[in-house]
GROMACS .gro file of C-alpha atoms in nm:
model
   83
    1UNK     CA    1   2.548   1.394  -0.193
    2UNK     CA    2   2.393   1.684  -0.063
    3UNK     CA    3   2.565   2.000   0.142
    4UNK     CA    4   2.415   2.019   0.553
    5UNK     CA    5   2.222   2.319   0.459
    6UNK     CA    6   2.042   2.206   0.113
    7UNK     CA    7   1.965   1.848   0.307
    8UNK     CA    8   1.798   2.090   0.632
    9UNK     CA    9   1.575   2.314   0.367
   10UNK     CA   10   1.488   1.967   0.203
   11UNK     CA   11   1.369   1.828   0.516
   12UNK     CA   12   1.225   2.125   0.687
   13UNK     CA   13   1.007   2.121   0.315
   14UNK     CA   14   0.966   1.696   0.405
   15UNK     CA   15   0.801   1.782   0.723
   16UNK     CA   16   0.595   2.109   0.649
   17UNK     CA   17   0.449   1.931   0.345
   18UNK     CA   18   0.340   1.649   0.548
   19UNK     CA   19   0.259   1.874   0.841
   20UNK     CA   20  -0.023   2.007   0.555
   21UNK     CA   21  -0.101   1.697   0.431
   22UNK     CA   22  -0.194   1.666   0.810
   23UNK     CA   23   0.047   1.416   0.905
   24UNK     CA   24   0.277   1.365   1.172
   25UNK     CA   25   0.592   1.219   1.059
   26UNK     CA   26   0.702   1.142   1.450
   27UNK     CA   27   0.353   1.070   1.526
   28UNK     CA   28   0.354   0.755   1.222
   29UNK     CA   29   0.733   0.614   1.224
   30UNK     CA   30   0.663   0.600   1.650
   31UNK     CA   31   0.367   0.396   1.524
   32UNK     CA   32   0.529   0.203   1.286
   33UNK     CA   33   0.363   0.356   0.892
   34UNK     CA   34   0.742   0.530   0.840
   35UNK     CA   35   1.048   0.398   0.923
   36UNK     CA   36   1.288   0.669   0.981
   37UNK     CA   37   1.520   0.564   0.668
   38UNK     CA   38   1.205   0.640   0.521
   39UNK     CA   39   1.191   0.954   0.591
   40UNK     CA   40   1.576   1.011   0.456
   41UNK     CA   41   1.489   0.853   0.167
   42UNK     CA   42   1.209   1.109   0.111
   43UNK     CA   43   1.440   1.443   0.200
   44UNK     CA   44   1.687   1.285  -0.040
   45UNK     CA   45   1.395   1.255  -0.285
   46UNK     CA   46   1.276   1.619  -0.163
   47UNK     CA   47   1.706   1.744  -0.244
   48UNK     CA   48   1.641   1.633  -0.661
   49UNK     CA   49   1.380   1.824  -0.707
   50UNK     CA   50   1.420   2.065  -0.942
   51UNK     CA   51   1.123   2.329  -0.764
   52UNK     CA   52   1.286   2.362  -0.381
   53UNK     CA   53   1.184   2.761  -0.433
   54UNK     CA   54   0.811   2.738  -0.556
   55UNK     CA   55   0.692   2.416  -0.316
   56UNK     CA   56   0.831   2.701  -0.004
   57UNK     CA   57   0.570   2.936  -0.198
   58UNK     CA   58   0.304   2.635  -0.177
   59UNK     CA   59   0.389   2.586   0.187
   60UNK     CA   60   0.411   2.979   0.263
   61UNK     CA   61   0.037   3.081   0.035
   62UNK     CA   62  -0.197   2.787   0.180
   63UNK     CA   63  -0.224   2.715   0.520
   64UNK     CA   64  -0.364   2.358   0.430
   65UNK     CA   65  -0.230   2.296   0.090
   66UNK     CA   66  -0.435   1.934   0.060
   67UNK     CA   67  -0.209   1.866  -0.267
   68UNK     CA   68   0.163   1.770  -0.328
   69UNK     CA   69   0.278   2.017  -0.599
   70UNK     CA   70   0.238   1.794  -0.893
   71UNK     CA   71   0.599   1.811  -0.909
   72UNK     CA   72   0.639   1.687  -0.545
   73UNK     CA   73   0.912   1.347  -0.521
   74UNK     CA   74   0.725   1.235  -0.224
   75UNK     CA   75   0.353   1.249  -0.339
   76UNK     CA   76   0.338   0.857  -0.298
   77UNK     CA   77   0.467   0.824   0.068
   78UNK     CA   78   0.218   1.136   0.128
   79UNK     CA   79  -0.077   0.948   0.005
   80UNK     CA   80   0.010   0.655   0.168
   81UNK     CA   81   0.019   0.823   0.497
   82UNK     CA   82  -0.300   1.059   0.473
   83UNK     CA   83  -0.436   1.024   0.685
   0.00000   0.00000   0.00000
């Protein structure tokens, strides 16, 4: 199980990547498009990513990337939720 700092880092990356896709995870959960378990699963999938540093750089470079890096473990989830 990932430690607390790792979970926080990846929760932030998941939230930032979702925001970059114009997805508000909280709103999606409120509207029933996403469960809290799915958000937790997304964070856990993110912790398996071999490139969190690159992901953070990707997000810092582009205000609106419009897509996820090819290695993103949550591509399918973000594609499903993209408005």
